[in-house]
JSON list of C-alpha atoms in Angstrom, two decimals:
[
{"chain": "U", "resi": 290, "resn": "GLU", "atom": "CA", "xyz": [11.11, 11.24, 5.23]},
{"chain": "U", "resi": 291, "resn": "PRO", "atom": "CA", "xyz": [8.21, 9.58, 7.06]},
{"chain": "U", "resi": 292, "resn": "GLU", "atom": "CA", "xyz": [8.69, 5.95, 7.95]},
{"chain": "U", "resi": 293, "resn": "VAL", "atom": "CA", "xyz": [7.03, 3.04, 9.69]},
{"chain": "U", "resi": 294, "resn": "THR", "atom": "CA", "xyz": [8.80, 2.14, 12.91]},
{"chain": "U", "resi": 295, "resn": "GLN", "atom": "CA", "xyz": [8.63, -1.17, 14.73]},
{"chain": "U", "resi": 296, "resn": "THR", "atom": "CA", "xyz": [9.66, -2.14, 18.21]},
{"chain": "U", "resi": 297, "resn": "PRO", "atom": "CA", "xyz": [11.41, -4.16, 19.39]},
{"chain": "U", "resi": 298, "resn": "SER", "atom": "CA", "xyz": [13.79, -5.09, 16.59]},
{"chain": "U", "resi": 299, "resn": "HIS", "atom": "CA", "xyz": [14.32, -8.50, 18.12]},
{"chain": "U", "resi": 300, "resn": "GLN", "atom": "CA", "xyz": [12.28, -10.32, 20.74]},
{"chain": "U", "resi": 301, "resn": "VAL", "atom": "CA", "xyz": [12.92, -13.67, 22.32]},
{"chain": "U", "resi": 302, "resn": "THR", "atom": "CA", "xyz": [10.06, -15.34, 24.15]},
{"chain": "U", "resi": 303, "resn": "GLN", "atom": "CA", "xyz": [9.32, -18.68, 25.69]},
{"chain": "U", "resi": 304, "resn": "MET", "atom": "CA", "xyz": [6.83, -21.00, 24.07]},
{"chain": "U", "resi": 305, "resn": "GLY", "atom": "CA", "xyz": [3.36, -20.42, 25.46]},
{"chain": "U", "resi": 306, "resn": "GLN", "atom": "CA", "xyz": [3.99, -16.83, 26.40]},
{"chain": "U", "resi": 307, "resn": "GLU", "atom": "CA", "xyz": [2.08, -13.89, 25.01]},
{"chain": "U", "resi": 308, "resn": "VAL", "atom": "CA", "xyz": [3.95, -11.39, 22.91]},
{"chain": "U", "resi": 309, "resn": "ILE", "atom": "CA", "xyz": [2.99, -7.97, 21.58]},
{"chain": "U", "resi": 310, "resn": "LEU", "atom": "CA", "xyz": [4.72, -6.49, 18.58]},
{"chain": "U", "resi": 311, "resn": "ARG", "atom": "CA", "xyz": [4.42, -2.76, 18.17]},
{"chain": "U", "resi": 312, "resn": "CYS", "atom": "CA", "xyz": [4.31, -0.54, 15.16]},
{"chain": "U", "resi": 313, "resn": "VAL", "atom": "CA", "xyz": [3.94, 3.17, 14.56]},
{"chain": "U", "resi": 314, "resn": "PRO", "atom": "CA", "xyz": [2.57, 3.66, 11.03]},
{"chain": "U", "resi": 315, "resn": "ILE", "atom": "CA", "xyz": [3.08, 6.79, 8.99]},
{"chain": "U", "resi": 316, "resn": "SER", "atom": "CA", "xyz": [0.89, 9.42, 10.57]},
{"chain": "U", "resi": 317, "resn": "ASN", "atom": "CA", "xyz": [-1.56, 10.20, 7.77]},
{"chain": "U", "resi": 318, "resn": "HIS", "atom": "CA", "xyz": [-1.97, 6.60, 6.63]},
{"chain": "U", "resi": 319, "resn": "LEU", "atom": "CA", "xyz": [-5.22, 4.78, 7.24]},
{"chain": "U", "resi": 320, "resn": "TYR", "atom": "CA", "xyz": [-4.51, 1.18, 6.14]},
{"chain": "U", "resi": 321, "resn": "PHE", "atom": "CA", "xyz": [-2.32, -0.96, 8.34]},
{"chain": "U", "resi": 322, "resn": "TYR", "atom": "CA", "xyz": [-0.93, -4.42, 7.77]},
{"chain": "U", "resi": 323, "resn": "TRP", "atom": "CA", "xyz": [1.05, -7.20, 9.33]},
{"chain": "U", "resi": 324, "resn": "TYR", "atom": "CA", "xyz": [3.13, -9.58, 7.27]},
{"chain": "U", "resi": 325, "resn": "ARG", "atom": "CA", "xyz": [5.24, -12.51, 8.37]},
{"chain": "U", "resi": 326, "resn": "GLN", "atom": "CA", "xyz": [8.43, -13.97, 6.92]},
{"chain": "U", "resi": 327, "resn": "ILE", "atom": "CA", "xyz": [9.66, -17.28, 8.23]},
{"chain": "U", "resi": 328, "resn": "LEU", "atom": "CA", "xyz": [13.44, -17.48, 7.85]},
{"chain": "U", "resi": 329, "resn": "GLY", "atom": "CA", "xyz": [14.43, -18.10, 4.27]},
{"chain": "U", "resi": 330, "resn": "GLN", "atom": "CA", "xyz": [10.86, -18.00, 2.99]},
{"chain": "U", "resi": 331, "resn": "LYS", "atom": "CA", "xyz": [8.66, -15.47, 1.31]},
{"chain": "U", "resi": 332, "resn": "VAL", "atom": "CA", "xyz": [6.80, -12.63, 2.94]},
{"chain": "U", "resi": 333, "resn": "GLU", "atom": "CA", "xyz": [3.23, -13.67, 3.76]},
{"chain": "U", "resi": 334, "resn": "PHE", "atom": "CA", "xyz": [0.21, -11.52, 4.43]},
{"chain": "U", "resi": 335, "resn": "LEU", "atom": "CA", "xyz": [-1.38, -11.85, 7.86]},
{"chain": "U", "resi": 336, "resn": "VAL", "atom": "CA", "xyz": [-3.95, -9.11, 8.24]},
{"chain": "U", "resi": 337, "resn": "SER", "atom": "CA", "xyz": [-5.06, -5.68, 7.10]},
{"chain": "U", "resi": 338, "resn": "PHE", "atom": "CA", "xyz": [-6.81, -3.13, 9.29]},
{"chain": "U", "resi": 339, "resn": "TYR", "atom": "CA", "xyz": [-8.88, -0.14, 8.32]},
{"chain": "U", "resi": 340, "resn": "ASN", "atom": "CA", "xyz": [-11.31, 2.08, 10.14]},
{"chain": "U", "resi": 341, "resn": "ASN", "atom": "CA", "xyz": [-10.65, 0.31, 13.44]},
{"chain": "U", "resi": 342, "resn": "GLU", "atom": "CA", "xyz": [-11.46, -3.14, 12.20]},
{"chain": "U", "resi": 343, "resn": "ILE", "atom": "CA", "xyz": [-9.91, -6.01, 10.34]},
{"chain": "U", "resi": 344, "resn": "SER", "atom": "CA", "xyz": [-10.60, -5.69, 6.61]},
{"chain": "U", "resi": 345, "resn": "GLU", "atom": "CA", "xyz": [-8.88, -8.88, 5.48]},
{"chain": "U", "resi": 346, "resn": "LYS", "atom": "CA", "xyz": [-7.01, -11.72, 7.07]},
{"chain": "U", "resi": 347, "resn": "SER", "atom": "CA", "xyz": [-5.22, -14.79, 5.84]},
{"chain": "U", "resi": 348, "resn": "GLU", "atom": "CA", "xyz": [-5.61, -18.36, 7.02]},
{"chain": "U", "resi": 349, "resn": "ILE", "atom": "CA", "xyz": [-2.42, -17.90, 9.02]},
{"chain": "U", "resi": 350, "resn": "PHE", "atom": "CA", "xyz": [-4.17, -15.30, 11.18]},
{"chain": "U", "resi": 351, "resn": "ASP", "atom": "CA", "xyz": [-5.99, -17.68, 13.51]},
{"chain": "U", "resi": 352, "resn": "ASP", "atom": "CA", "xyz": [-7.45, -17.15, 16.97]},
{"chain": "U", "resi": 353, "resn": "GLN", "atom": "CA", "xyz": [-3.99, -16.90, 18.48]},
{"chain": "U", "resi": 354, "resn": "PHE", "atom": "CA", "xyz": [-3.48, -13.58, 16.71]},
{"chain": "U", "resi": 355, "resn": "SER", "atom": "CA", "xyz": [-5.13, -10.26, 17.30]},
{"chain": "U", "resi": 356, "resn": "VAL", "atom": "CA", "xyz": [-4.50, -6.68, 16.22]},
{"chain": "U", "resi": 357, "resn": "GLU", "atom": "CA", "xyz": [-5.33, -3.44, 17.88]},
{"chain": "U", "resi": 358, "resn": "ARG", "atom": "CA", "xyz": [-4.94, 0.26, 17.40]},
{"chain": "U", "resi": 359, "resn": "PRO", "atom": "CA", "xyz": [-4.94, 1.28, 21.05]},
{"chain": "U", "resi": 360, "resn": "ASP", "atom": "CA", "xyz": [-4.38, 4.97, 20.38]},
{"chain": "U", "resi": 361, "resn": "GLY", "atom": "CA", "xyz": [-3.93, 7.33, 17.48]},
{"chain": "U", "resi": 362, "resn": "SER", "atom": "CA", "xyz": [-0.41, 6.25, 16.67]},
{"chain": "U", "resi": 363, "resn": "ASN", "atom": "CA", "xyz": [0.29, 2.63, 17.58]},
{"chain": "U", "resi": 364, "resn": "PHE", "atom": "CA", "xyz": [-0.74, -0.54, 15.80]},
{"chain": "U", "resi": 365, "resn": "THR", "atom": "CA", "xyz": [-0.06, -3.79, 17.61]},
{"chain": "U", "resi": 366, "resn": "LEU", "atom": "CA", "xyz": [0.01, -7.49, 16.82]},
{"chain": "U", "resi": 367, "resn": "LYS", "atom": "CA", "xyz": [-0.57, -9.84, 19.74]},
{"chain": "U", "resi": 368, "resn": "ILE", "atom": "CA", "xyz": [0.19, -13.52, 19.73]},
{"chain": "U", "resi": 369, "resn": "ARG", "atom": "CA", "xyz": [-1.55, -15.07, 22.71]},
{"chain": "U", "resi": 370, "resn": "SER", "atom": "CA", "xyz": [0.33, -18.29, 23.25]},
{"chain": "U", "resi": 371, "resn": "THR", "atom": "CA", "xyz": [3.42, -18.45, 21.11]},
{"chain": "U", "resi": 372, "resn": "LYS", "atom": "CA", "xyz": [4.53, -21.61, 19.38]},
{"chain": "U", "resi": 373, "resn": "LEU", "atom": "CA", "xyz": [7.91, -22.51, 17.99]},
{"chain": "U", "resi": 374, "resn": "GLU", "atom": "CA", "xyz": [6.59, -22.08, 14.47]},
{"chain": "U", "resi": 375, "resn": "ASP", "atom": "CA", "xyz": [5.70, -18.46, 15.20]},
{"chain": "U", "resi": 376, "resn": "SER", "atom": "CA", "xyz": [9.41, -17.67, 15.02]},
{"chain": "U", "resi": 377, "resn": "ALA", "atom": "CA", "xyz": [9.72, -15.30, 12.09]},
{"chain": "U", "resi": 378, "resn": "MET", "atom": "CA", "xyz": [10.32, -11.74, 11.02]},
{"chain": "U", "resi": 379, "resn": "TYR", "atom": "CA", "xyz": [7.15, -9.71, 11.38]},
{"chain": "U", "resi": 380, "resn": "PHE", "atom": "CA", "xyz": [6.70, -6.67, 9.19]},
{"chain": "U", "resi": 381, "resn": "CYS", "atom": "CA", "xyz": [4.25, -3.88, 9.78]},
{"chain": "U", "resi": 382, "resn": "ALA", "atom": "CA", "xyz": [3.16, -1.73, 6.83]},
{"chain": "U", "resi": 383, "resn": "SER", "atom": "CA", "xyz": [0.88, 1.21, 6.22]},
{"chain": "U", "resi": 384, "resn": "SER", "atom": "CA", "xyz": [-0.62, 2.90, 3.21]},
{"chain": "U", "resi": 385, "resn": "ASP", "atom": "CA", "xyz": [-2.61, 5.97, 2.32]},
{"chain": "U", "resi": 386, "resn": "PRO", "atom": "CA", "xyz": [-5.94, 5.20, 0.60]},
{"chain": "U", "resi": 387, "resn": "SER", "atom": "CA", "xyz": [-5.97, 8.59, -1.06]},
{"chain": "U", "resi": 388, "resn": "ASP", "atom": "CA", "xyz": [-2.83, 7.48, -2.85]},
{"chain": "U", "resi": 389, "resn": "ARG", "atom": "CA", "xyz": [-4.88, 5.23, -5.14]},
{"chain": "U", "resi": 390, "resn": "PRO", "atom": "CA", "xyz": [-4.41, 4.20, -7.87]},
{"chain": "U", "resi": 391, "resn": "ASN", "atom": "CA", "xyz": [-0.73, 4.50, -7.04]},
{"chain": "U", "resi": 392, "resn": "THR", "atom": "CA", "xyz": [-1.13, 2.32, -4.04]},
{"chain": "U", "resi": 393, "resn": "GLU", "atom": "CA", "xyz": [2.03, 1.61, -2.14]},
{"chain": "U", "resi": 394, "resn": "ALA", "atom": "CA", "xyz": [2.62, 0.12, 1.25]},
{"chain": "U", "resi": 395, "resn": "PHE", "atom": "CA", "xyz": [5.50, 1.36, 3.34]},
{"chain": "U", "resi": 396, "resn": "PHE", "atom": "CA", "xyz": [7.15, -1.36, 5.37]},
{"chain": "U", "resi": 397, "resn": "GLY", "atom": "CA", "xyz": [8.79, -1.10, 8.75]},
{"chain": "U", "resi": 398, "resn": "GLN", "atom": "CA", "xyz": [12.20, -2.58, 9.40]},
{"chain": "U", "resi": 399, "resn": "GLY", "atom": "CA", "xyz": [10.69, -5.68, 10.98]},
{"chain": "U", "resi": 400, "resn": "THR", "atom": "CA", "xyz": [10.67, -7.39, 14.36]},
{"chain": "U", "resi": 401, "resn": "ARG", "atom": "CA", "xyz": [12.48, -10.69, 14.54]},
{"chain": "U", "resi": 402, "resn": "LEU", "atom": "CA", "xyz": [10.56, -12.95, 16.91]},
{"chain": "U", "resi": 403, "resn": "THR", "atom": "CA", "xyz": [12.32, -16.00, 18.28]},
{"chain": "U", "resi": 404, "resn": "VAL", "atom": "CA", "xyz": [10.27, -18.50, 20.26]},
{"chain": "U", "resi": 405, "resn": "VAL", "atom": "CA", "xyz": [12.32, -20.87, 22.40]},
{"chain": "B", "resi": 1487, "resn": "ALA", "atom": "CA", "xyz": [-6.03, -16.22, -7.83]},
{"chain": "B", "resi": 1488, "resn": "GLN", "atom": "CA", "xyz": [-3.04, -13.96, -7.44]},
{"chain": "B", "resi": 1489, "resn": "LYS", "atom": "CA", "xyz": [0.38, -15.48, -7.65]},
{"chain": "B", "resi": 1490, "resn": "VAL", "atom": "CA", "xyz": [3.94, -14.32, -8.13]},
{"chain": "B", "resi": 1491, "resn": "THR", "atom": "CA", "xyz": [6.64, -16.68, -9.33]},
{"chain": "B", "resi": 1492, "resn": "GLN", "atom": "CA", "xyz": [10.34, -16.06, -9.05]},
{"chain": "B", "resi": 1493, "resn": "ALA", "atom": "CA", "xyz": [11.85, -19.16, -10.57]},
{"chain": "B", "resi": 1494, "resn": "GLN", "atom": "CA", "xyz": [15.43, -18.24, -9.77]},
{"chain": "B", "resi": 1495, "resn": "THR", "atom": "CA", "xyz": [16.14, -19.16, -6.16]},
{"chain": "B", "resi": 1496, "resn": "GLU", "atom": "CA", "xyz": [19.80, -18.14, -6.10]},
{"chain": "B", "resi": 1497, "resn": "ILE", "atom": "CA", "xyz": [22.03, -16.32, -8.54]},
{"chain": "B", "resi": 1498, "resn": "SER", "atom": "CA", "xyz": [25.75, -15.62, -8.30]},
{"chain": "B", "resi": 1499, "resn": "VAL", "atom": "CA", "xyz": [27.53, -13.17, -10.54]},
{"chain": "B", "resi": 1500, "resn": "VAL", "atom": "CA", "xyz": [30.96, -11.65, -10.60]},
{"chain": "B", "resi": 1501, "resn": "GLU", "atom": "CA", "xyz": [31.15, -7.96, -9.87]},
{"chain": "B", "resi": 1502, "resn": "LYS", "atom": "CA", "xyz": [30.49, -5.72, -12.89]},
{"chain": "B", "resi": 1503, "resn": "GLU", "atom": "CA", "xyz": [28.43, -8.36, -14.65]},
{"chain": "B", "resi": 1504, "resn": "ASP", "atom": "CA", "xyz": [24.84, -7.61, -15.58]},
{"chain": "B", "resi": 1505, "resn": "VAL", "atom": "CA", "xyz": [22.14, -9.76, -14.00]},
{"chain": "B", "resi": 1506, "resn": "THR", "atom": "CA", "xyz": [18.42, -10.13, -14.66]},
{"chain": "B", "resi": 1507, "resn": "LEU", "atom": "CA", "xyz": [15.97, -11.30, -12.03]},
{"chain": "B", "resi": 1508, "resn": "ASP", "atom": "CA", "xyz": [12.79, -12.83, -13.41]},
{"chain": "B", "resi": 1509, "resn": "CYS", "atom": "CA", "xyz": [9.26, -12.31, -12.13]},
{"chain": "B", "resi": 1510, "resn": "VAL", "atom": "CA", "xyz": [6.07, -13.81, -13.56]},
{"chain": "B", "resi": 1511, "resn": "TYR", "atom": "CA", "xyz": [2.70, -12.95, -12.08]},
{"chain": "B", "resi": 1512, "resn": "GLU", "atom": "CA", "xyz": [-0.90, -14.12, -12.27]},
{"chain": "B", "resi": 1513, "resn": "THR", "atom": "CA", "xyz": [-4.00, -12.07, -11.62]},
{"chain": "B", "resi": 1514, "resn": "ARG", "atom": "CA", "xyz": [-7.51, -11.86, -13.01]},
{"chain": "B", "resi": 1515, "resn": "ASP", "atom": "CA", "xyz": [-7.75, -8.16, -12.32]},
{"chain": "B", "resi": 1516, "resn": "THR", "atom": "CA", "xyz": [-7.11, -5.68, -15.11]},
{"chain": "B", "resi": 1517, "resn": "THR", "atom": "CA", "xyz": [-5.84, -3.08, -12.68]},
{"chain": "B", "resi": 1518, "resn": "TYR", "atom": "CA", "xyz": [-2.91, -4.15, -10.59]},
{"chain": "B", "resi": 1519, "resn": "TYR", "atom": "CA", "xyz": [0.44, -3.01, -9.31]},
{"chain": "B", "resi": 1520, "resn": "LEU", "atom": "CA", "xyz": [3.82, -4.66, -9.40]},
{"chain": "B", "resi": 1521, "resn": "PHE", "atom": "CA", "xyz": [6.70, -4.00, -7.05]},
{"chain": "B", "resi": 1522, "resn": "TRP", "atom": "CA", "xyz": [10.27, -4.97, -6.43]},
{"chain": "B", "resi": 1523, "resn": "TYR", "atom": "CA", "xyz": [11.76, -4.96, -2.95]},
{"chain": "B", "resi": 1524, "resn": "LYS", "atom": "CA", "xyz": [15.30, -5.54, -1.83]},
{"chain": "B", "resi": 1525, "resn": "GLN", "atom": "CA", "xyz": [16.02, -7.34, 1.44]},
{"chain": "B", "resi": 1526, "resn": "PRO", "atom": "CA", "xyz": [19.63, -6.94, 2.52]},
{"chain": "B", "resi": 1527, "resn": "PRO", "atom": "CA", "xyz": [21.16, -9.21, 5.18]},
{"chain": "B", "resi": 1528, "resn": "SER", "atom": "CA", "xyz": [19.95, -6.79, 7.86]},
{"chain": "B", "resi": 1529, "resn": "GLY", "atom": "CA", "xyz": [16.40, -7.94, 7.07]},
{"chain": "B", "resi": 1530, "resn": "GLU", "atom": "CA", "xyz": [14.43, -4.83, 6.23]},
{"chain": "B", "resi": 1531, "resn": "LEU", "atom": "CA", "xyz": [12.40, -4.50, 3.04]},
{"chain": "B", "resi": 1532, "resn": "VAL", "atom": "CA", "xyz": [13.63, -1.71, 0.80]},
{"chain": "B", "resi": 1533, "resn": "PHE", "atom": "CA", "xyz": [11.22, -0.45, -1.83]},
{"chain": "B", "resi": 1534, "resn": "LEU", "atom": "CA", "xyz": [12.74, -0.27, -5.32]},
{"chain": "B", "resi": 1535, "resn": "ILE", "atom": "CA", "xyz": [9.93, 0.31, -7.80]},
{"chain": "B", "resi": 1536, "resn": "ARG", "atom": "CA", "xyz": [6.18, 0.29, -8.35]},
{"chain": "B", "resi": 1537, "resn": "ARG", "atom": "CA", "xyz": [4.45, -0.06, -11.73]},
{"chain": "B", "resi": 1538, "resn": "ASN", "atom": "CA", "xyz": [0.76, -0.04, -12.51]},
{"chain": "B", "resi": 1539, "resn": "SER", "atom": "CA", "xyz": [-0.79, -2.30, -15.09]},
{"chain": "B", "resi": 1540, "resn": "PHE", "atom": "CA", "xyz": [-1.53, 0.52, -17.51]},
{"chain": "B", "resi": 1541, "resn": "ASP", "atom": "CA", "xyz": [2.02, 1.65, -17.83]},
{"chain": "B", "resi": 1542, "resn": "GLU", "atom": "CA", "xyz": [4.19, -0.77, -19.76]},
{"chain": "B", "resi": 1543, "resn": "GLN", "atom": "CA", "xyz": [6.95, 1.68, -20.31]},
{"chain": "B", "resi": 1544, "resn": "ASN", "atom": "CA", "xyz": [10.26, 0.30, -19.19]},
{"chain": "B", "resi": 1545, "resn": "GLU", "atom": "CA", "xyz": [12.04, 2.23, -16.51]},
{"chain": "B", "resi": 1546, "resn": "ILE", "atom": "CA", "xyz": [15.67, 2.91, -15.78]},
{"chain": "B", "resi": 1547, "resn": "SER", "atom": "CA", "xyz": [17.03, 4.24, -12.54]},
{"chain": "B", "resi": 1548, "resn": "GLY", "atom": "CA", "xyz": [20.78, 4.38, -12.46]},
{"chain": "B", "resi": 1549, "resn": "ARG", "atom": "CA", "xyz": [22.06, 0.81, -12.72]},
{"chain": "B", "resi": 1550, "resn": "TYR", "atom": "CA", "xyz": [18.57, -0.61, -12.27]},
{"chain": "B", "resi": 1551, "resn": "SER", "atom": "CA", "xyz": [16.09, -1.20, -15.05]},
{"chain": "B", "resi": 1552, "resn": "TRP", "atom": "CA", "xyz": [12.74, -2.92, -15.24]},
{"chain": "B", "resi": 1553, "resn": "ASN", "atom": "CA", "xyz": [11.05, -4.61, -18.18]},
{"chain": "B", "resi": 1554, "resn": "PHE", "atom": "CA", "xyz": [7.28, -4.93, -17.83]},
{"chain": "B", "resi": 1555, "resn": "GLN", "atom": "CA", "xyz": [5.52, -7.07, -20.45]},
{"chain": "B", "resi": 1556, "resn": "LYS", "atom": "CA", "xyz": [1.82, -7.71, -20.01]},
{"chain": "B", "resi": 1557, "resn": "SER", "atom": "CA", "xyz": [1.78, -10.14, -22.92]},
{"chain": "B", "resi": 1558, "resn": "THR", "atom": "CA", "xyz": [3.95, -12.55, -20.96]},
{"chain": "B", "resi": 1559, "resn": "SER", "atom": "CA", "xyz": [2.87, -11.39, -17.47]},
{"chain": "B", "resi": 1560, "resn": "SER", "atom": "CA", "xyz": [6.44, -10.63, -16.59]},
{"chain": "B", "resi": 1561, "resn": "PHE", "atom": "CA", "xyz": [8.15, -7.86, -14.68]},
{"chain": "B", "resi": 1562, "resn": "ASN", "atom": "CA", "xyz": [11.87, -8.50, -14.86]},
{"chain": "B", "resi": 1563, "resn": "PHE", "atom": "CA", "xyz": [14.55, -6.56, -13.05]},
{"chain": "B", "resi": 1564, "resn": "THR", "atom": "CA", "xyz": [18.05, -5.99, -14.42]},
{"chain": "B", "resi": 1565, "resn": "ILE", "atom": "CA", "xyz": [21.05, -4.73, -12.51]},
{"chain": "B", "resi": 1566, "resn": "THR", "atom": "CA", "xyz": [23.79, -3.40, -14.77]},
{"chain": "B", "resi": 1567, "resn": "ALA", "atom": "CA", "xyz": [27.42, -3.52, -13.69]},
{"chain": "B", "resi": 1568, "resn": "SER", "atom": "CA", "xyz": [26.59, -5.30, -10.44]},
{"chain": "B", "resi": 1569, "resn": "GLN", "atom": "CA", "xyz": [28.34, -4.37, -7.22]},
{"chain": "B", "resi": 1570, "resn": "VAL", "atom": "CA", "xyz": [28.95, -6.27, -4.00]},
{"chain": "B", "resi": 1571, "resn": "VAL", "atom": "CA", "xyz": [26.42, -4.02, -2.25]},
{"chain": "B", "resi": 1572, "resn": "ASP", "atom": "CA", "xyz": [23.75, -5.42, -4.55]},
{"chain": "B", "resi": 1573, "resn": "SER", "atom": "CA", "xyz": [24.00, -8.75, -2.74]},
{"chain": "B", "resi": 1574, "resn": "ALA", "atom": "CA", "xyz": [20.58, -9.30, -1.19]},
{"chain": "B", "resi": 1575, "resn": "VAL", "atom": "CA", "xyz": [17.32, -11.15, -1.60]},
{"chain": "B", "resi": 1576, "resn": "TYR", "atom": "CA", "xyz": [15.04, -9.49, -4.12]},
{"chain": "B", "resi": 1577, "resn": "PHE", "atom": "CA", "xyz": [11.28, -9.92, -3.94]},
{"chain": "B", "resi": 1578, "resn": "CYS", "atom": "CA", "xyz": [8.74, -9.24, -6.63]},
{"chain": "B", "resi": 1579, "resn": "ALA", "atom": "CA", "xyz": [5.21, -8.46, -5.38]},
{"chain": "B", "resi": 1580, "resn": "LEU", "atom": "CA", "xyz": [1.73, -7.95, -6.77]},
{"chain": "B", "resi": 1581, "resn": "SER", "atom": "CA", "xyz": [-1.18, -5.92, -5.45]},
{"chain": "B", "resi": 1582, "resn": "ASP", "atom": "CA", "xyz": [-4.58, -5.50, -7.08]},
{"chain": "B", "resi": 1583, "resn": "LEU", "atom": "CA", "xyz": [-7.79, -3.67, -6.32]},
{"chain": "B", "resi": 1584, "resn": "ASN", "atom": "CA", "xyz": [-9.74, -6.85, -5.61]},
{"chain": "B", "resi": 1585, "resn": "THR", "atom": "CA", "xyz": [-7.57, -7.52, -2.60]},
{"chain": "B", "resi": 1586, "resn": "GLY", "atom": "CA", "xyz": [-7.23, -3.97, -1.41]},
{"chain": "B", "resi": 1587, "resn": "ASN", "atom": "CA", "xyz": [-3.62, -3.23, -0.67]},
{"chain": "B", "resi": 1588, "resn": "GLN", "atom": "CA", "xyz": [-2.66, -6.78, 0.19]},
{"chain": "B", "resi": 1589, "resn": "PHE", "atom": "CA", "xyz": [0.66, -7.74, -1.33]},
{"chain": "B", "resi": 1590, "resn": "TYR", "atom": "CA", "xyz": [1.44, -11.13, -2.79]},
{"chain": "B", "resi": 1591, "resn": "PHE", "atom": "CA", "xyz": [5.14, -11.76, -2.68]},
{"chain": "B", "resi": 1592, "resn": "GLY", "atom": "CA", "xyz": [7.22, -14.13, -4.72]},
{"chain": "B", "resi": 1593, "resn": "THR", "atom": "CA", "xyz": [9.61, -16.48, -2.98]},
{"chain": "B", "resi": 1594, "resn": "GLY", "atom": "CA", "xyz": [12.53, -14.18, -3.66]},
{"chain": "B", "resi": 1595, "resn": "THR", "atom": "CA", "xyz": [15.80, -14.47, -5.52]},
{"chain": "B", "resi": 1596, "resn": "SER", "atom": "CA", "xyz": [18.99, -14.44, -3.53]},
{"chain": "B", "resi": 1597, "resn": "LEU", "atom": "CA", "xyz": [21.66, -12.54, -5.41]},
{"chain": "B", "resi": 1598, "resn": "THR", "atom": "CA", "xyz": [25.32, -12.86, -4.51]},
{"chain": "B", "resi": 1599, "resn": "VAL", "atom": "CA", "xyz": [27.79, -10.56, -6.20]},
{"chain": "B", "resi": 1600, "resn": "ILE", "atom": "CA", "xyz": [31.29, -11.92, -5.95]},
{"chain": "B", "resi": 1601, "resn": "PRO", "atom": "CA", "xyz": [34.12, -9.37, -5.82]}
]
């Protein structure tokens, strides 16, 4: 069964450092997303990406964040200068637009980012 | 604006009891989708069910059942004969066409099944 894969599963980084979270969406999907879940809180939308550009972003997704699809398979989230409050679980998701109206996003297993 | 409310923060039940997790949603769109996800202690999000706004038929899948009522904007989830492995955080989520495939998650209900 196809799945979204994320690497690494856990990353520890020092405050102020740049970090890149990687995701491999399901191969025939065209919409890609990043969500964030601070420990013990709800899952929050960060950004959606379609046709090589950001289609929507939340207020959380400020200038410190960027996304990229560097090749045909990877989808990355970069945090330029990490802060303590960036510590969270980050979920990547993908969906197939031809699946409408039965839209469904498939989530990866998450990357737990710890900023120290 | 879209919003999902899960009023129950934590629930504890004894194994084999039935338990219902509540979900109330808000959206102005007439076409929308509702989901339930399970998040076990390992942290991943496990898809359980998707319903679209035009299908109010209740669904049963093994010990799981879902009650969708548009009149009360609710999409409740019942686990029958709960098991210890059901212990997890359960999230209800909403997606509608106005926001593309963006999901709005509730705050989750932490379910503990006591052996």
